[in-house]
Amino acid sequence: MSASPTPRFTPATIALLLIPPLMWAGNAVVGRLMQGVVPPVTLNFLRWVLALVMLLPLAGWVLRPGSGLWPHWRRFALLGLLGVGMYNSLQYMALKTSTPLNVTLVASSIPVWMLIMGRVFYGVPISRRAALGAFMSLCGVAVVIARGNLGGLLSVQLVPGDLLVLLAALAWAWYSWLLARPPANEPSAIKADWAAFLLAQVVFGLIWSGAFTAGEWFTLPARPAGVSAIQWGWPLVAGLVFVAVGPSLLAYRSWGAAVARVGPATAAIFSNLTPLFAALLSATLLREPPQAYHLAGFVLIVGGILVSSRR
């Protein structure tokens, strides 16, 4: 196995490393701003519809019969379910009752869930250092969920958003393992082209997301005649354009390029800046300043991930 690339922190590389966590933090803030403007699952569906439109000119060939996608449709359907249909839908739903900072802090525990899932389902051993790091990160998640009141953790009243974002983290951990363990016969042309690989997932993900959106509209409360559940206007258009371009395409492309330059371990450290950016954006745009327990949770989660990833 070849060694990880030696990090060379040129200005371009640093920009590639900073763009994804900034976009992911912005995604959480915009998701919070869109509450009451568009139902959360519908927001996710519209987001990926726009992303699909932008991906088609870049990688439309992947949908042709001979591209290699269709013999592997089950794998891409599962990736689309977890990465497109579930993860962001659950996050947007969580933002109805939780804050962007809470959501990004709990979601930053994904490497810990990956560690546990790898041991349970893939037989990957967990070292003592990794176990210590996992325990620290889970303590950080507990601090955030308990709002700093660890003494009353057993009787804490969880908001639905806390549980939804935990479910989203588990979905993304499984998605990440599917990416890390691809089948030997996965089409190389699709795997080597970031736009084609993403489009292959989005096509199936939109089927899942469309089904979830239909279920959401079926359960929406009745509204007075002439009152729509979607408040069409420039705020919605601007929010949709941002989440379709920034977190969906720009972050995905920047992340892939950054990992190629500095390796996944170094890139993962920068991804932990997402809660910090979320705190700054929330304080600026939503007037939701961070609390002391947010800082404690951030230190524990990031510290645990750093401890687990050190060799």
Short mmCIF file of N, CA and C in Angstrom, two decimals, residues 81-165:
data_model
loop_
_atom_site.label_atom_id
_atom_site.label_comp_id
_atom_site.label_asym_id
_atom_site.label_seq_id
_atom_site.Cartn_x
_atom_site.Cartn_y
_atom_site.Cartn_z
N LEU A 81 -29.69 6.10 -1.47
CA LEU A 81 -30.59 6.12 -0.32
C LEU A 81 -29.92 6.77 0.88
N LEU A 82 -28.69 6.36 1.19
CA LEU A 82 -28.02 6.84 2.40
C LEU A 82 -27.49 8.26 2.25
N GLY A 83 -26.81 8.54 1.13
CA GLY A 83 -26.14 9.83 0.98
C GLY A 83 -27.00 10.94 0.46
N VAL A 84 -27.98 10.61 -0.39
CA VAL A 84 -28.82 11.63 -1.00
C VAL A 84 -30.21 11.66 -0.36
N GLY A 85 -30.83 10.48 -0.24
CA GLY A 85 -32.20 10.43 0.26
C GLY A 85 -32.34 10.64 1.74
N MET A 86 -31.40 10.08 2.55
CA MET A 86 -31.59 10.09 4.00
C MET A 86 -30.80 11.17 4.72
N TYR A 87 -29.49 11.27 4.45
CA TYR A 87 -28.61 12.05 5.32
C TYR A 87 -29.08 13.50 5.46
N ASN A 88 -29.23 14.19 4.34
CA ASN A 88 -29.60 15.61 4.45
C ASN A 88 -31.07 15.80 4.79
N SER A 89 -31.93 14.85 4.39
CA SER A 89 -33.34 14.95 4.81
C SER A 89 -33.43 14.92 6.33
N LEU A 90 -32.70 13.99 6.95
CA LEU A 90 -32.72 13.89 8.41
C LEU A 90 -32.13 15.14 9.06
N GLN A 91 -31.07 15.68 8.46
CA GLN A 91 -30.47 16.91 9.01
C GLN A 91 -31.45 18.08 8.92
N TYR A 92 -32.10 18.24 7.78
CA TYR A 92 -33.05 19.34 7.64
C TYR A 92 -34.24 19.16 8.59
N MET A 93 -34.66 17.92 8.79
CA MET A 93 -35.73 17.66 9.76
C MET A 93 -35.26 17.97 11.17
N ALA A 94 -34.01 17.64 11.48
CA ALA A 94 -33.47 17.92 12.81
C ALA A 94 -33.45 19.41 13.10
N LEU A 95 -33.23 20.22 12.06
CA LEU A 95 -33.11 21.66 12.26
C LEU A 95 -34.45 22.33 12.60
N LYS A 96 -35.53 21.58 12.55
CA LYS A 96 -36.82 22.13 12.99
C LYS A 96 -36.82 22.36 14.50
N THR A 97 -36.10 21.49 15.24
CA THR A 97 -36.12 21.59 16.70
C THR A 97 -34.73 21.76 17.30
N SER A 98 -33.69 21.71 16.49
CA SER A 98 -32.33 21.86 17.00
C SER A 98 -31.64 22.99 16.26
N THR A 99 -30.49 23.41 16.77
CA THR A 99 -29.76 24.52 16.16
C THR A 99 -28.69 24.00 15.21
N PRO A 100 -28.23 24.82 14.26
CA PRO A 100 -27.15 24.39 13.37
C PRO A 100 -25.90 23.96 14.12
N LEU A 101 -25.58 24.62 15.24
CA LEU A 101 -24.39 24.25 16.00
C LEU A 101 -24.56 22.87 16.63
N ASN A 102 -25.71 22.63 17.22
CA ASN A 102 -25.98 21.30 17.78
C ASN A 102 -25.88 20.22 16.71
N VAL A 103 -26.51 20.48 15.57
CA VAL A 103 -26.55 19.49 14.51
C VAL A 103 -25.14 19.18 14.00
N THR A 104 -24.33 20.21 13.75
CA THR A 104 -22.99 19.97 13.23
C THR A 104 -22.07 19.34 14.27
N LEU A 105 -22.27 19.67 15.54
CA LEU A 105 -21.46 19.06 16.59
C LEU A 105 -21.74 17.56 16.70
N VAL A 106 -23.01 17.21 16.75
CA VAL A 106 -23.36 15.79 16.86
C VAL A 106 -22.94 15.05 15.59
N ALA A 107 -23.12 15.68 14.43
CA ALA A 107 -22.72 15.04 13.17
C ALA A 107 -21.21 14.86 13.07
N SER A 108 -20.44 15.68 13.78
CA SER A 108 -18.99 15.53 13.72
C SER A 108 -18.50 14.28 14.45
N SER A 109 -19.39 13.56 15.09
CA SER A 109 -19.03 12.29 15.71
C SER A 109 -19.06 11.14 14.71
N ILE A 110 -19.31 11.42 13.44
CA ILE A 110 -19.40 10.36 12.43
C ILE A 110 -18.18 9.44 12.42
N PRO A 111 -16.93 9.97 12.53
CA PRO A 111 -15.79 9.04 12.55
C PRO A 111 -15.87 8.01 13.67
N VAL A 112 -16.48 8.37 14.79
CA VAL A 112 -16.63 7.41 15.89
C VAL A 112 -17.60 6.30 15.49
N TRP A 113 -18.72 6.68 14.90
CA TRP A 113 -19.68 5.67 14.46
C TRP A 113 -19.09 4.79 13.36
N MET A 114 -18.23 5.37 12.53
CA MET A 114 -17.54 4.58 11.52
C MET A 114 -16.64 3.54 12.17
N LEU A 115 -15.98 3.96 13.25
CA LEU A 115 -15.09 3.05 13.98
C LEU A 115 -15.89 1.87 14.53
N ILE A 116 -17.00 2.17 15.19
CA ILE A 116 -17.83 1.12 15.79
C ILE A 116 -18.45 0.23 14.71
N MET A 117 -18.95 0.85 13.64
CA MET A 117 -19.57 0.07 12.56
C MET A 117 -18.55 -0.83 11.87
N GLY A 118 -17.33 -0.33 11.72
CA GLY A 118 -16.29 -1.14 11.11
C GLY A 118 -15.97 -2.38 11.93
N ARG A 119 -16.00 -2.22 13.25
CA ARG A 119 -15.72 -3.38 14.13
C ARG A 119 -16.87 -4.38 14.09
N VAL A 120 -18.11 -3.89 14.13
CA VAL A 120 -19.26 -4.77 14.24
C VAL A 120 -19.56 -5.49 12.92
N PHE A 121 -19.50 -4.76 11.82
CA PHE A 121 -19.96 -5.32 10.55
C PHE A 121 -18.83 -5.73 9.60
N TYR A 122 -17.62 -5.16 9.79
CA TYR A 122 -16.54 -5.46 8.87
C TYR A 122 -15.35 -6.14 9.55
N GLY A 123 -15.44 -6.35 10.86
CA GLY A 123 -14.38 -7.04 11.57
C GLY A 123 -13.09 -6.27 11.69
N VAL A 124 -13.14 -4.96 11.55
CA VAL A 124 -11.92 -4.13 11.67
C VAL A 124 -11.65 -3.90 13.15
N PRO A 125 -10.48 -4.32 13.66
CA PRO A 125 -10.21 -4.18 15.10
C PRO A 125 -10.10 -2.73 15.53
N ILE A 126 -10.44 -2.47 16.79
CA ILE A 126 -10.33 -1.13 17.38
C ILE A 126 -9.20 -1.15 18.40
N SER A 127 -8.21 -0.30 18.21
CA SER A 127 -7.08 -0.24 19.14
C SER A 127 -7.50 0.47 20.43
N ARG A 128 -6.65 0.38 21.44
CA ARG A 128 -6.95 1.07 22.70
C ARG A 128 -7.02 2.57 22.50
N ARG A 129 -6.12 3.08 21.69
CA ARG A 129 -6.13 4.52 21.42
C ARG A 129 -7.42 4.92 20.72
N ALA A 130 -7.85 4.10 19.75
CA ALA A 130 -9.09 4.40 19.04
C ALA A 130 -10.29 4.31 19.98
N ALA A 131 -10.27 3.33 20.89
CA ALA A 131 -11.37 3.19 21.85
C ALA A 131 -11.44 4.40 22.77
N LEU A 132 -10.26 4.89 23.22
CA LEU A 132 -10.23 6.08 24.06
C LEU A 132 -10.76 7.29 23.31
N GLY A 133 -10.35 7.44 22.05
CA GLY A 133 -10.83 8.55 21.25
C GLY A 133 -12.33 8.48 21.04
N ALA A 134 -12.84 7.26 20.80
CA ALA A 134 -14.28 7.10 20.61
C ALA A 134 -15.04 7.48 21.88
N PHE A 135 -14.50 7.08 23.03
CA PHE A 135 -15.16 7.41 24.29
C PHE A 135 -15.18 8.92 24.51
N MET A 136 -14.07 9.60 24.21
CA MET A 136 -14.02 11.05 24.36
C MET A 136 -15.05 11.73 23.46
N SER A 137 -15.13 11.28 22.21
CA SER A 137 -16.06 11.91 21.27
C SER A 137 -17.50 11.68 21.67
N LEU A 138 -17.81 10.46 22.14
CA LEU A 138 -19.17 10.19 22.59
C LEU A 138 -19.52 11.01 23.82
N CYS A 139 -18.53 11.25 24.68
CA CYS A 139 -18.77 12.16 25.82
C CYS A 139 -19.08 13.56 25.33
N GLY A 140 -18.39 13.99 24.27
CA GLY A 140 -18.68 15.30 23.70
C GLY A 140 -20.08 15.38 23.15
N VAL A 141 -20.54 14.32 22.47
CA VAL A 141 -21.91 14.28 21.98
C VAL A 141 -22.89 14.35 23.14
N ALA A 142 -22.60 13.62 24.23
CA ALA A 142 -23.47 13.63 25.40
C ALA A 142 -23.56 15.03 26.02
N VAL A 143 -22.43 15.74 26.06
CA VAL A 143 -22.41 17.10 26.61
C VAL A 143 -23.34 18.00 25.79
N VAL A 144 -23.27 17.88 24.46
CA VAL A 144 -24.09 18.74 23.60
C VAL A 144 -25.57 18.40 23.75
N ILE A 145 -25.88 17.09 23.72
CA ILE A 145 -27.28 16.68 23.81
C ILE A 145 -27.89 17.06 25.16
N ALA A 146 -27.06 16.95 26.25
CA ALA A 146 -27.55 17.28 27.59
C ALA A 146 -27.52 18.77 27.86
N ARG A 147 -27.08 19.57 26.88
CA ARG A 147 -26.97 21.03 27.04
C ARG A 147 -26.09 21.38 28.23
N GLY A 148 -25.05 20.57 28.48
CA GLY A 148 -24.10 20.83 29.55
C GLY A 148 -24.51 20.33 30.90
N ASN A 149 -25.71 19.80 31.04
CA ASN A 149 -26.20 19.32 32.33
C ASN A 149 -25.97 17.82 32.44
N LEU A 150 -24.72 17.41 32.61
CA LEU A 150 -24.39 15.99 32.66
C LEU A 150 -25.00 15.31 33.88
N GLY A 151 -25.19 16.07 34.96
CA GLY A 151 -25.77 15.48 36.16
C GLY A 151 -27.17 14.96 35.92
N GLY A 152 -27.89 15.60 35.01
CA GLY A 152 -29.25 15.16 34.72
C GLY A 152 -29.36 14.49 33.37
N LEU A 153 -28.26 13.87 32.90
CA LEU A 153 -28.24 13.27 31.58
C LEU A 153 -29.30 12.18 31.43
N LEU A 154 -29.48 11.37 32.50
CA LEU A 154 -30.42 10.26 32.40
C LEU A 154 -31.86 10.74 32.30
N SER A 155 -32.12 11.93 32.80
CA SER A 155 -33.50 12.43 32.75
C SER A 155 -33.67 13.58 31.76
N VAL A 156 -32.63 13.80 30.91
CA VAL A 156 -32.70 14.93 29.99
C VAL A 156 -33.81 14.71 28.97
N GLN A 157 -34.49 15.77 28.61
CA GLN A 157 -35.56 15.71 27.61
C GLN A 157 -34.94 15.99 26.23
N LEU A 158 -34.78 14.93 25.45
CA LEU A 158 -34.19 15.10 24.13
C LEU A 158 -35.20 15.73 23.18
N VAL A 159 -34.74 16.67 22.37
CA VAL A 159 -35.59 17.20 21.32
C VAL A 159 -35.49 16.25 20.14
N PRO A 160 -36.53 16.17 19.31
CA PRO A 160 -36.49 15.23 18.19
C PRO A 160 -35.27 15.42 17.29
N GLY A 161 -34.82 16.68 17.15
CA GLY A 161 -33.68 16.94 16.28
C GLY A 161 -32.42 16.22 16.72
N ASP A 162 -32.20 16.06 18.02
CA ASP A 162 -31.01 15.36 18.51
C ASP A 162 -31.01 13.91 18.03
N LEU A 163 -32.16 13.26 18.09
CA LEU A 163 -32.25 11.86 17.67
C LEU A 163 -32.15 11.74 16.15
N LEU A 164 -32.72 12.69 15.43
CA LEU A 164 -32.67 12.63 13.97
C LEU A 164 -31.26 12.80 13.45
N VAL A 165 -30.49 13.70 14.06
CA VAL A 165 -29.13 13.91 13.58
C VAL A 165 -28.23 12.72 13.95
#
